[in-house]
XYZ file of C-alpha atoms in Angstrom:
488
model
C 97.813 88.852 157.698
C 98.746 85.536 158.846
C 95.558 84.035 158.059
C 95.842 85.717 154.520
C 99.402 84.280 154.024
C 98.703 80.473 156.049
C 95.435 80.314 153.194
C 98.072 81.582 150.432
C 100.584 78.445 151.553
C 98.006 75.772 151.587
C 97.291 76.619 147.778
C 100.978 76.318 147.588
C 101.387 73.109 148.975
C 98.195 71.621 147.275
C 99.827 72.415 143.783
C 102.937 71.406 145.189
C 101.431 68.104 145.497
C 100.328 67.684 142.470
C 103.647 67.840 140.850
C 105.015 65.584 143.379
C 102.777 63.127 142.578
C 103.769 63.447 138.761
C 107.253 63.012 139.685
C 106.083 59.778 141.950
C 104.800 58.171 139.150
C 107.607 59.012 136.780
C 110.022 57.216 139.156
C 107.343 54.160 138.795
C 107.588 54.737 135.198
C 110.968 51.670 134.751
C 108.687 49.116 136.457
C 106.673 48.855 133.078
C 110.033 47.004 131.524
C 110.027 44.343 134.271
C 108.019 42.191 131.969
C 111.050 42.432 129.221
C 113.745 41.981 132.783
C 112.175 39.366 135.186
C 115.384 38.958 136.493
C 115.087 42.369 137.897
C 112.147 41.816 139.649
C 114.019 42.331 143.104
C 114.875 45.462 142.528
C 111.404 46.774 142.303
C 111.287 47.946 145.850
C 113.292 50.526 145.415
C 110.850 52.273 142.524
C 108.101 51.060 144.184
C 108.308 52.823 147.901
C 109.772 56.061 146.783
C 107.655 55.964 143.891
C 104.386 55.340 145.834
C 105.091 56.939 148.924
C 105.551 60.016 146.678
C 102.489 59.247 144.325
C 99.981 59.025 147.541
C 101.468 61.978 149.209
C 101.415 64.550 146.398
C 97.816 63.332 146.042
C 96.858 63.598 149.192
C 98.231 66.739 149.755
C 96.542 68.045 146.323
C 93.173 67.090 147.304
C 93.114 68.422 151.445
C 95.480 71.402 150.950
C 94.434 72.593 147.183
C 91.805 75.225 146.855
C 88.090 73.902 145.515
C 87.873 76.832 143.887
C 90.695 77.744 141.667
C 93.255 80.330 142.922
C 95.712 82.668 140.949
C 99.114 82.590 142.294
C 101.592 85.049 142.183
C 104.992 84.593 139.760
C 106.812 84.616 143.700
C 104.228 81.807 144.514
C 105.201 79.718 141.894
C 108.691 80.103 141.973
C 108.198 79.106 145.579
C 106.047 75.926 143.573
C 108.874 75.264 141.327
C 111.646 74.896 143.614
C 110.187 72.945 146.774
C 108.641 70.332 143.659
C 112.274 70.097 142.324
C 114.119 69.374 145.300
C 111.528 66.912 146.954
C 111.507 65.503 143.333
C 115.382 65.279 143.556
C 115.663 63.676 146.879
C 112.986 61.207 146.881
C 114.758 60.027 143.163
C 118.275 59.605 145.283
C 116.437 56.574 146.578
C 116.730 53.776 143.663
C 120.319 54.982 142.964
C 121.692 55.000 146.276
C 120.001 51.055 146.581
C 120.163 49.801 142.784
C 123.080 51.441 141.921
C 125.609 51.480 144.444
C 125.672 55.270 144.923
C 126.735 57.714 147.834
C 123.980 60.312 148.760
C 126.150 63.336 147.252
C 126.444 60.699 143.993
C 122.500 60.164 143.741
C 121.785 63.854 144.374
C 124.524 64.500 141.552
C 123.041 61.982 139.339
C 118.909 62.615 140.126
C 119.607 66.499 139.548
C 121.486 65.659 136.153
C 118.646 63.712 135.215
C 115.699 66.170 136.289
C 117.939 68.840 134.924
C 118.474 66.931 131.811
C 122.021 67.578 131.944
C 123.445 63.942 131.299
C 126.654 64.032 133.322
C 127.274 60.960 135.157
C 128.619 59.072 137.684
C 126.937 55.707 137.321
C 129.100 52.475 135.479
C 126.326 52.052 132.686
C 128.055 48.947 131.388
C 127.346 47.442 135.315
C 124.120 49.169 135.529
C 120.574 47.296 135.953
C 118.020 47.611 132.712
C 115.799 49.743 134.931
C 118.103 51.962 136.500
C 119.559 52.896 132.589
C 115.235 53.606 132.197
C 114.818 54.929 135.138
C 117.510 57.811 134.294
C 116.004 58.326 131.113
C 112.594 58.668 132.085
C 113.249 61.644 134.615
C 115.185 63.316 131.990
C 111.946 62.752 129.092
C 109.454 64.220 131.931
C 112.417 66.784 133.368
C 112.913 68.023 129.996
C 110.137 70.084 128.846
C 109.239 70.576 132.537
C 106.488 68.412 131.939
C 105.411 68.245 135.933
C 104.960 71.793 135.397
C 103.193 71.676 131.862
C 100.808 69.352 133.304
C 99.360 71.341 136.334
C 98.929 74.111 133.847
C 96.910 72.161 132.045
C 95.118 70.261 134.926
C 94.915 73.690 137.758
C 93.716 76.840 135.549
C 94.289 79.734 136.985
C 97.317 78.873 138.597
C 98.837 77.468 135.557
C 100.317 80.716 134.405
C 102.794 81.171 137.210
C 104.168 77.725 136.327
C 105.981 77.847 133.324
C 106.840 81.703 133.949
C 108.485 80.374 136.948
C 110.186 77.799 134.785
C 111.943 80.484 132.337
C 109.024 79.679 129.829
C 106.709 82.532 128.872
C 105.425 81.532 125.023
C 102.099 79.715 125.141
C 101.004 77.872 121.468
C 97.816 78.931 122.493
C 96.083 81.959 124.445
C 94.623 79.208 126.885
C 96.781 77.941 129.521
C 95.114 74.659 129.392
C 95.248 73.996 125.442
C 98.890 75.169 125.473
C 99.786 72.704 127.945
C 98.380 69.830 125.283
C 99.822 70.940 122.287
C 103.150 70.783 124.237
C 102.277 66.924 125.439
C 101.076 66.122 121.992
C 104.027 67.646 120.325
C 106.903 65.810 122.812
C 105.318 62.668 122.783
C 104.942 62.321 118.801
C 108.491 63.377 118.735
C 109.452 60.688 121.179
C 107.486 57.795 119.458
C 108.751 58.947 116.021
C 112.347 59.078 117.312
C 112.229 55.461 118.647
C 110.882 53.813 115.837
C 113.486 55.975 113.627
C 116.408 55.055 115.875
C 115.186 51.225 115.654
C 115.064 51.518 111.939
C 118.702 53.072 112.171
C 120.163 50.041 113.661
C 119.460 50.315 117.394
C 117.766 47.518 119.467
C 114.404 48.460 121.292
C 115.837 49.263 124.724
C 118.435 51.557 123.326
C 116.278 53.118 121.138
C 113.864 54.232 123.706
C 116.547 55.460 126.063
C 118.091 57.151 123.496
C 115.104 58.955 121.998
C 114.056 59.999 125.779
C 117.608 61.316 126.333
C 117.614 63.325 122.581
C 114.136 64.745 122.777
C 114.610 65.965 126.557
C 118.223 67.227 125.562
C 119.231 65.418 128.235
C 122.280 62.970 127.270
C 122.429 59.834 129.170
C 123.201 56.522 127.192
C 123.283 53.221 128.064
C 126.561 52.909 126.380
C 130.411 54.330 128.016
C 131.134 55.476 124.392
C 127.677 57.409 124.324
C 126.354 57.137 120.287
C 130.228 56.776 119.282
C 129.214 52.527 120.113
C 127.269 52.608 117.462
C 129.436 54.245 114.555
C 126.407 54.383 112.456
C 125.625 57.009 110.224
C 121.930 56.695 110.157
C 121.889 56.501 113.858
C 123.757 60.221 113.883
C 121.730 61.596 111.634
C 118.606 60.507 113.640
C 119.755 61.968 116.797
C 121.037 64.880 115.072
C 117.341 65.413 113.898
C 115.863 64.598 117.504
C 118.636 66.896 119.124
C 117.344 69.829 116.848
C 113.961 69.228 117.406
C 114.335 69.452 121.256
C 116.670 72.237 120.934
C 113.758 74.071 119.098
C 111.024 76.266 121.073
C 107.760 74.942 120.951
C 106.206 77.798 119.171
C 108.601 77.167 116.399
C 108.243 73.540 116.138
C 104.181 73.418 116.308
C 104.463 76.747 113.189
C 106.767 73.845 111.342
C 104.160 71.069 111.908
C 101.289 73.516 111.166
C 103.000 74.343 107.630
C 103.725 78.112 108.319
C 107.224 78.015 107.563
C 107.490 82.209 106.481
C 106.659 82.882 110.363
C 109.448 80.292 111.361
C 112.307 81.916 108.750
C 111.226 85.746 110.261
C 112.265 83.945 113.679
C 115.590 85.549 115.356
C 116.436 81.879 116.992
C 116.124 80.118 113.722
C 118.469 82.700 112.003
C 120.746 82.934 114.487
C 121.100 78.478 114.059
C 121.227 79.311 110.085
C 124.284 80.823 111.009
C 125.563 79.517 113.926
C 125.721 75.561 112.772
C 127.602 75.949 109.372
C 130.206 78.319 110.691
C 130.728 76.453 113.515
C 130.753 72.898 111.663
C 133.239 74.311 109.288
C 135.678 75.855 112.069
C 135.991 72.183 113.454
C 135.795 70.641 110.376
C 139.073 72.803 109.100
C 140.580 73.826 112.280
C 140.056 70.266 114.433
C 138.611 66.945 112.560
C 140.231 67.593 109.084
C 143.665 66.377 111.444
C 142.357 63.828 113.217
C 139.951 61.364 111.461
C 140.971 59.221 108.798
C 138.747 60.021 105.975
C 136.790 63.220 105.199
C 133.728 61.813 105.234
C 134.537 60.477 109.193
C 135.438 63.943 109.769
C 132.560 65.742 108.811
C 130.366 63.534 110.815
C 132.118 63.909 113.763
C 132.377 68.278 113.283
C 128.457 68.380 113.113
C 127.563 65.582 115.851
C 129.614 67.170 118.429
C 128.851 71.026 117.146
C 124.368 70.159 117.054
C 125.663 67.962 120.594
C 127.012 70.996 122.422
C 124.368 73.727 120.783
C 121.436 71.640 121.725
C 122.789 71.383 125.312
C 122.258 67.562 124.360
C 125.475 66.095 125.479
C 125.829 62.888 122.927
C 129.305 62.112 121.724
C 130.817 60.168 118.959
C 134.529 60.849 120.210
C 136.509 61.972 122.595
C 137.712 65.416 123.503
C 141.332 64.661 124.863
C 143.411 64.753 121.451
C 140.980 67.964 120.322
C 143.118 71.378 119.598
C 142.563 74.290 122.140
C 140.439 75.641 119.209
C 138.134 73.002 119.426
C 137.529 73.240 123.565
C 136.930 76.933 122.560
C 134.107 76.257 119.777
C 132.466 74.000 122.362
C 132.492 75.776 125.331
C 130.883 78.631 123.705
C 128.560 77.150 121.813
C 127.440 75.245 125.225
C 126.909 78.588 126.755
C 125.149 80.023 123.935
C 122.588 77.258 124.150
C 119.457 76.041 122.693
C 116.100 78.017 122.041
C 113.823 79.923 124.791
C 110.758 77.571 125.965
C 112.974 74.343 124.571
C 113.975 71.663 126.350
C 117.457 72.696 126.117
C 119.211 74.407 128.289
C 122.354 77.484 128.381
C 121.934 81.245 127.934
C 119.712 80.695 124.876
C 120.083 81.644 121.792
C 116.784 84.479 121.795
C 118.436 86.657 124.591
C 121.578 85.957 122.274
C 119.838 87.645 119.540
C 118.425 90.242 121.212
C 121.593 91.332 122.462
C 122.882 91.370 119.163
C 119.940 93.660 118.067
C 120.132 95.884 120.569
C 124.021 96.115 119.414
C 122.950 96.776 116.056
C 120.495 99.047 117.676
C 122.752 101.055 119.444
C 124.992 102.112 117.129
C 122.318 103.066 114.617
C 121.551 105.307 117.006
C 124.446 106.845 117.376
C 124.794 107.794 113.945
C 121.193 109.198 114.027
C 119.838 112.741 114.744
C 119.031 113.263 118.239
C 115.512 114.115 117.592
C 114.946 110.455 115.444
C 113.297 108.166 117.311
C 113.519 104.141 117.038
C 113.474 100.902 118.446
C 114.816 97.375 117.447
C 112.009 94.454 117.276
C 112.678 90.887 116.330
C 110.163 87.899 115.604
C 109.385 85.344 118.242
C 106.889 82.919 116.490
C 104.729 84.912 114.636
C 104.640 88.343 116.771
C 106.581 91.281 115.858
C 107.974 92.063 119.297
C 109.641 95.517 120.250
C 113.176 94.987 122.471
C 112.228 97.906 125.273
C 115.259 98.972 127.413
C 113.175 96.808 130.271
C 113.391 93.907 128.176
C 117.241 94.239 126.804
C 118.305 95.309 130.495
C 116.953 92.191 132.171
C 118.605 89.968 129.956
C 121.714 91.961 130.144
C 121.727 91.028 133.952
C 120.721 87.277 133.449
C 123.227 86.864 130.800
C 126.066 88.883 133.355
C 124.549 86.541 136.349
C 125.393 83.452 134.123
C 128.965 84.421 133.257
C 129.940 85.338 136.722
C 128.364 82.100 138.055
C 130.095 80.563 135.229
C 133.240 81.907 136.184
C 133.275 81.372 139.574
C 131.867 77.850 139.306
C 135.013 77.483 136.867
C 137.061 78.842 139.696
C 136.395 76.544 142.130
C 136.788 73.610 140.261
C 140.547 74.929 139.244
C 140.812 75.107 143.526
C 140.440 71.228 143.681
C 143.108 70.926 140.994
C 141.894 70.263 137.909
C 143.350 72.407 135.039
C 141.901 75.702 133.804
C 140.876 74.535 130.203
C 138.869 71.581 131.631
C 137.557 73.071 134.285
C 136.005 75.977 131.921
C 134.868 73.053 129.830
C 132.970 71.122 132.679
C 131.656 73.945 134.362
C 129.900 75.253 130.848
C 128.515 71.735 130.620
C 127.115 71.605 133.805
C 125.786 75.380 133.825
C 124.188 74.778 130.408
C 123.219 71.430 131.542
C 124.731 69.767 128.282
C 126.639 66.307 129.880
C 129.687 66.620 127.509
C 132.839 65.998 129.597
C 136.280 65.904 129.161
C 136.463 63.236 132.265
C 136.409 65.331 135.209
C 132.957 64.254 136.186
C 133.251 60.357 137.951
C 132.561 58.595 140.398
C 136.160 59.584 142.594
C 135.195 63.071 141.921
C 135.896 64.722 145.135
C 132.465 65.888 147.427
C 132.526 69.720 146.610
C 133.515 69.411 143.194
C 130.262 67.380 142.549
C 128.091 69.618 144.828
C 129.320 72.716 142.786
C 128.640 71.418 139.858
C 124.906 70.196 141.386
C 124.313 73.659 141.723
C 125.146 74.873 138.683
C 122.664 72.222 137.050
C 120.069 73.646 139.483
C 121.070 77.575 139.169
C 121.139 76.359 134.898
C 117.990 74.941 134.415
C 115.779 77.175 137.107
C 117.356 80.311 135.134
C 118.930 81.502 138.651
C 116.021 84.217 139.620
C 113.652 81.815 140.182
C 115.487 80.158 142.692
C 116.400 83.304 144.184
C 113.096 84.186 144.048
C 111.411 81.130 145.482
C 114.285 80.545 148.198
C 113.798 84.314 149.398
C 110.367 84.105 149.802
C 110.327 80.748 151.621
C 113.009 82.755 154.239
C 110.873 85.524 154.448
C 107.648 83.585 154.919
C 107.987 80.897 157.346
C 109.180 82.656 160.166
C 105.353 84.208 159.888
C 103.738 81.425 159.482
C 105.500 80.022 162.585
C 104.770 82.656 165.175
């Protein structure tokens, strides 16, 4: 037995290794601008020893510890994957803030797990910030976003692939091979990201921004390299641009490679994409009447800012245009529950999402057809998720009834213990849903003076948010269970 498990933890750290190394050479990743910031140039050691100490070890560790032949892993085994990759990745990306940008160690953690997470709350000055730290944030959110450490040991492992992106709260493959699904997802994020910088350029943005910013939209992530977030700009063009990028990261894969591949009656049958159809105009015209009609000068100013912030919080991207402060209760209401409800299942984005949404609101449907029914009929709800006809079994609808109870109560209680350090109830419930749903709108509770625990709770409430709670639960439990074996 302990032969069978110290062989089954070898594979484990061997693929663990792997995606350290990925995250190594994302935190290497700013260096590339140094040619553009020479003046920087003494800041490199602090990508370049985390960055390389990280790079060598994962690759070490892939080639001595990883199986020659490849090895199947378990869902537990990957979750295990997942979360000691995540908070390696986390702590070894502390390093450049805490010596570039002035941070404490609870501020870096903070900071690297909004990043990874792609949450976009922050704690760093960005008008005082370096060039390459404001790149160096983005970049972990671009490769943090679509779980691309993950995506690309699917594609590079085999077998062992599969447990990944389950483990990761993403099922859907664009194609039955592990491998080939794992490319069309790279080739997919990566023409959206080149598109969206060249479009943001076009829109009035210089270079630098324009790649930060498209990095940030695609990966739903949310840091700027402005205080005033897109609201510096007061462009039009450049809000409709990230409006377009924030819906195309908010959108699952499946969906957006059926929209690129022209079958557009397989993405109007989807539940997710009907439940946006209704969920964006209602919700841009309850601001719009209720909120920015009283506000904002002209109608027109209005308007914009309604469907910026609405697409902001529903996307889980966290860009602004304004600020919350002199917004009605009604407002804080809208937002807060669209930030819960989330983007789409196997996006980039993160809260509840909106398929479990709709599947709850089948099985509503569901239930009281039912009800009204003979006994003897029998029936079942089904929705579309890409171009499958899927049946909503009690299994199914009772597992995301727990997740979606799980994430309220953590919700709540996250909520409560940020009213225990004083802040009031209304923007507590606000910050909380941002950093659950790891969106990066705030209402200015998140800074810098933040007190210790409030930050830590709301760490792990990015973590618990973007890990989908049961597979850290999962992961942790079976590291508890396991190492006390492998030690005796």
């Amino acid at each position: 037995m302990h032969q069978f498990l110290a062989q089954r933890y070898r594979a484990i750290l061997g693929y663990t290794g792997l995606v350290c190394s990925i995250s190594g050479i994302t935190i290497l990743m700013p260096l590339l601008a140094l040619p553009a910031y020479p003046d920087e140039m003494s800041l490199a050691w602090s990508y370049l020893l985390p960055g390389l100490t990280l790079t060598l070890l994962g690759i070490l560790g892939w080639k001595t510890l990883a199986p020659k032949q490849p090895l199947s892993l378990t869902l537990s085994e990957g979750s295990v994957i997942v979360v000691l990759a995540w908070v390696i990745s986390i702590l070894v990306s502390t390093v450049p803030l805490i010596t570039t940008a002035g941070l404490t160690f609870t501020q870096a953690v903070f900071e690297a797990t909004s990043g990874w997470t792609t949450t976009g709350l922050s704690v760093v000055d960005v008008e005082q910030a370096s060039a390459l730290i404001l790149l160096f944030r983005s970049t972990i959110e671009l490769v943090g976003g679509a779980g691309l450490a993950i995506v690309t040991l699917s594609a590079l492992a085999g077998p062992v692939g599969a447990s990944l992106p389950a483990a990761e709260g993403r099922t859907e493959q664009l194609a039955p091979n592990v491998r080939r699904s794992a490319k069309l997802v790279l080739s997919i994020y990566s023409g959206y990201t080149a598109v969206g910088i060249v479009a943001l350029r076009i829109a009035g943005m210089g270079w630098f921004d324009a790649v930060n910013h498209s990095f940030a939209a695609l990966s739903t992530g949310g840091f700027s390299t402005r205080a005033d977030s897109i609201g510096y700009w007061d462009s039009p063009a450049i809000e409709m641009v990230t409006i377009v990028l924030m819906l195309g990261g908010t959108l699952n894969f499946v969906t957006s490679y059926l929209l690129l591949t022209g079958r557009f009656q397989a993405v109007v049958k989807n539940g997710e994409v009907r439940l946006q159809a209704l969920l964006i105009p209602l919700s841009t015209l309850i601001l719009f009447v209720g909120v920015t009609t009283r506000l904002y000068p002209t109608t027109a100013k209005a308007l914009r800012v309604a469907s910026f912030e609405m697409i902001s919080a529903l996307s889980t991207t966290g860009f602004s245009t304004v600020g919350y402060d002199d917004w009605s209760s009604l407002g804080w209401l809208i937002m807060i529950i669209l930030m819960l409800i989330g983007g789409g299942a196997g996006s980039t984005a993160g809260g509840i999402k909106q398929y479990r949404v709709y599947v709850l609101y089948r099985a509503l449907l569901w239930e009281i057809k039912r009800m009204l029914l003979p006994q003897q009929a029998v029936t079942e709800p089904r929705s579309w998720q890409g171009e499958h006809r899927h049946f909503l079994s009690d299994g199914l609808i009772r597992q995301i009834s727990l997740f979606v109870f799980l994430y309220l109560l953590v919700f709540g209680m996250g909520s409560c213990i940020m009213v225990a350090y004083g802040t009031p109830l209304p923007d507590s419930l606000f910050e909380y849903a941002s950093s659950l749903s790891t969106v990066g709108l705030s209402v200015g509770v998140t800074a810098a003076d933040a007190p210790m625990g409030l930050l830590w709770t709301q760490t792990l409430g990015m973590i618990l948010g973007r890990l989908e709670f049961f597979t850290i639960f999962v992961g942790v439990i079976r590291l508890c269970r396991d190492i006390p074996a492998l030690l005796r």
